[in-house]
Short mmCIF file of N, CA and C in Angstrom, two decimals:
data_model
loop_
_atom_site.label_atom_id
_atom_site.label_comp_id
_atom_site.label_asym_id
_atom_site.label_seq_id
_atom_site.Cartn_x
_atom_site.Cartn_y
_atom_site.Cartn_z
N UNK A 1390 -12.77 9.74 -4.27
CA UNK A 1390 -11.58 9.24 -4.92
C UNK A 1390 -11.32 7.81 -4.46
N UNK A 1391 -11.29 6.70 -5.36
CA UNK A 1391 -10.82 5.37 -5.17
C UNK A 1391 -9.15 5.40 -5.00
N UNK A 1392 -8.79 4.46 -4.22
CA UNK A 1392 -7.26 4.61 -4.22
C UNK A 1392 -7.03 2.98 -4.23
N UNK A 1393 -5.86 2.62 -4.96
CA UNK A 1393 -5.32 1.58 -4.98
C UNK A 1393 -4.85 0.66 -3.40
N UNK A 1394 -5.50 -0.51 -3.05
CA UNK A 1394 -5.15 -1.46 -2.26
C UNK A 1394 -3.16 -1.30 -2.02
N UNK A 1395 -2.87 -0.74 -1.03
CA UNK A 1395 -1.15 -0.85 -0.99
C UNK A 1395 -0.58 -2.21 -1.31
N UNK A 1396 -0.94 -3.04 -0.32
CA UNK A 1396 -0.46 -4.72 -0.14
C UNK A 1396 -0.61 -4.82 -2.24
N UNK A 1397 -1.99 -4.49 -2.74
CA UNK A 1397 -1.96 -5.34 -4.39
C UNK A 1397 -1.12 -4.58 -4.68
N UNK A 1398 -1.15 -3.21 -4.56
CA UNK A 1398 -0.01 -2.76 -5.46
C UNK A 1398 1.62 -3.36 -5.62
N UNK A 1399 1.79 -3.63 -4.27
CA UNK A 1399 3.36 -4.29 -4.24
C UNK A 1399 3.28 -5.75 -4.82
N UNK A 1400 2.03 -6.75 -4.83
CA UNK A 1400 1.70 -7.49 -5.48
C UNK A 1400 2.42 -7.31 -7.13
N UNK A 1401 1.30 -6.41 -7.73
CA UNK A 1401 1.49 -5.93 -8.76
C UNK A 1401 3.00 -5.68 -9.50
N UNK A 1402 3.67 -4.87 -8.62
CA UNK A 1402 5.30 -4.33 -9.08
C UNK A 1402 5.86 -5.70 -8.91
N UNK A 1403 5.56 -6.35 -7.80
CA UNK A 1403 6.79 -7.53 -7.82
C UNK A 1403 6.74 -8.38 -8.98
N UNK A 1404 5.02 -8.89 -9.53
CA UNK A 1404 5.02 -9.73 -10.33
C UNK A 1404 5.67 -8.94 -12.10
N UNK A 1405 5.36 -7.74 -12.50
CA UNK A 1405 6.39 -7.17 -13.21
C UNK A 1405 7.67 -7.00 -13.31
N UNK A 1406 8.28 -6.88 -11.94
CA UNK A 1406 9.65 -6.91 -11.83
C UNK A 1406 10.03 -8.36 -11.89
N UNK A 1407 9.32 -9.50 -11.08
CA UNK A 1407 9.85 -10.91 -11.47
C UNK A 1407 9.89 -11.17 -12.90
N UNK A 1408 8.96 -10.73 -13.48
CA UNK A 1408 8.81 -11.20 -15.19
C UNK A 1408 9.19 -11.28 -15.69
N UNK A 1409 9.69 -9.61 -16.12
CA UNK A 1409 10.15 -8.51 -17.06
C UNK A 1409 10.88 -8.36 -16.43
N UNK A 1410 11.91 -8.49 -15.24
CA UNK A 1410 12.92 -7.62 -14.92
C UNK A 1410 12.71 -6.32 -15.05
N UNK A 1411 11.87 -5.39 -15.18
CA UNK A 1411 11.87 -3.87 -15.20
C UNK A 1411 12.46 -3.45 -13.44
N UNK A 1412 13.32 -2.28 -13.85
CA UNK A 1412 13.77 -1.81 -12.69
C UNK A 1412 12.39 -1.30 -11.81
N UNK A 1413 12.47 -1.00 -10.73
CA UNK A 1413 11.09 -0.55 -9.76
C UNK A 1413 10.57 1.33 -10.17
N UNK A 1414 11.75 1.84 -10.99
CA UNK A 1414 11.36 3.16 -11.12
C UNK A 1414 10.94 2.83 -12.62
N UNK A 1415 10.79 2.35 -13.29
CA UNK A 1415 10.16 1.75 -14.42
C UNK A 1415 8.86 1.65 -14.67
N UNK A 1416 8.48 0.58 -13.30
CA UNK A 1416 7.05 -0.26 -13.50
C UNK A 1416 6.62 0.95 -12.70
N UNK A 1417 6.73 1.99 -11.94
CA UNK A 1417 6.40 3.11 -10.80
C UNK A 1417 5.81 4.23 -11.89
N UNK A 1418 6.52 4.21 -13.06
CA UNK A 1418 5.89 4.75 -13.96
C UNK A 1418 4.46 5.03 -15.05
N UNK A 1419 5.05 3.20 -14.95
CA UNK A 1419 3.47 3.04 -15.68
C UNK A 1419 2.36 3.56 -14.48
N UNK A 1420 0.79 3.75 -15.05
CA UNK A 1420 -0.43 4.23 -14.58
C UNK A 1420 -0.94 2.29 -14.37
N UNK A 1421 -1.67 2.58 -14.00
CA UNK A 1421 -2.31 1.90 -13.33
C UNK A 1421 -2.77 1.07 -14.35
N UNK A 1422 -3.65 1.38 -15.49
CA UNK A 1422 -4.34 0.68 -16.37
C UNK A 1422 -3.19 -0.20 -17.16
N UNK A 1423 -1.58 0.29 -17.35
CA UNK A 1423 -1.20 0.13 -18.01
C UNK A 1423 -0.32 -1.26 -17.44
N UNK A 1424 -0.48 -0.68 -15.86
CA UNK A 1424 0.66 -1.88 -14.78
C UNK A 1424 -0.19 -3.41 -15.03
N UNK A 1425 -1.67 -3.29 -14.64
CA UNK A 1425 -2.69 -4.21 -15.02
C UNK A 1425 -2.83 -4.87 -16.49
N UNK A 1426 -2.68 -4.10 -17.44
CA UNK A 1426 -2.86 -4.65 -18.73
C UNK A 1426 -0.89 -5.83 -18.89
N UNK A 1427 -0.19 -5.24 -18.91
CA UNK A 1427 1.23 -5.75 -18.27
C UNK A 1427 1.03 -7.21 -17.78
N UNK A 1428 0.89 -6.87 -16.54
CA UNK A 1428 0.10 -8.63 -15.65
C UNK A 1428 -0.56 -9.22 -16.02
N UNK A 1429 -1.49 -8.82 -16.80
CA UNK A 1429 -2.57 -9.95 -17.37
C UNK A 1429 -1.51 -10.28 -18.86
N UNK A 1430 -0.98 -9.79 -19.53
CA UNK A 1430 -0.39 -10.25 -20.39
C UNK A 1430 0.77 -11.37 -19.83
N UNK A 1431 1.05 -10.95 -18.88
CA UNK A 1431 2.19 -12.19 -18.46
C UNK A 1431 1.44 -13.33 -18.21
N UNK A 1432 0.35 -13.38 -17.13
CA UNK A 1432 -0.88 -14.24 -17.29
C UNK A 1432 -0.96 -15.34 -18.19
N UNK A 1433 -1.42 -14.80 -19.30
CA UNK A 1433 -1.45 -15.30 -20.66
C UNK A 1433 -0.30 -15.92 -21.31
N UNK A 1434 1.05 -15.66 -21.23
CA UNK A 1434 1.85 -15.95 -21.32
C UNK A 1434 1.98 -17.43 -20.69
N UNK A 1435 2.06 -16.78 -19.49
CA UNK A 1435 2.32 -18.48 -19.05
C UNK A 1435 1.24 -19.81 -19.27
N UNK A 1436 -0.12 -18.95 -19.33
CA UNK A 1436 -0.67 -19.99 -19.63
C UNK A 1436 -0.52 -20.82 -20.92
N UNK A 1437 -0.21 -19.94 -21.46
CA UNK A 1437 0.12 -20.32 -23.34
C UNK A 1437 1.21 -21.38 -22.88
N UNK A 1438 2.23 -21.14 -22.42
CA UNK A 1438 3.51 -22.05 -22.22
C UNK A 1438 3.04 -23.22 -21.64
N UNK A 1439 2.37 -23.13 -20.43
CA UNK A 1439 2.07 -24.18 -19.84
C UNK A 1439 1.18 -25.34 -20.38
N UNK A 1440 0.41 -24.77 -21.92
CA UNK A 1440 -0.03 -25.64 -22.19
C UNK A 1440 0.56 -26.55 -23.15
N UNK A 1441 2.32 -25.68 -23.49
CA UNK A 1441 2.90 -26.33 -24.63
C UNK A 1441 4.14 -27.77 -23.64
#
């Protein structure tokens, strides 16, 4: 069984909760694939902005 890095995971929630504001029992919800797909969309986001 692979298990998620603790330290990325809190990585992970904070940069969702900075984003999106989602409460912490929110983003605790999503699975894993779904917390990741999330972050990379914010990702993208900013890069889009940053280039405007």
């Amino acid at each position: 069984m692979t298990t998620y890095a603790i330290d990325d995971l809190y990585v992970e929630i904070a940069y969702l909760a900075y984003h999106f504001h989602w409460p912490l029992a929110e983003i605790l919800d999503l699975d894993h694939i779904e917390r990741r797909r999330y972050a990379a969309e914010i990702g993208t986001i900013i890069q889009l902005t940053a280039r405007e």
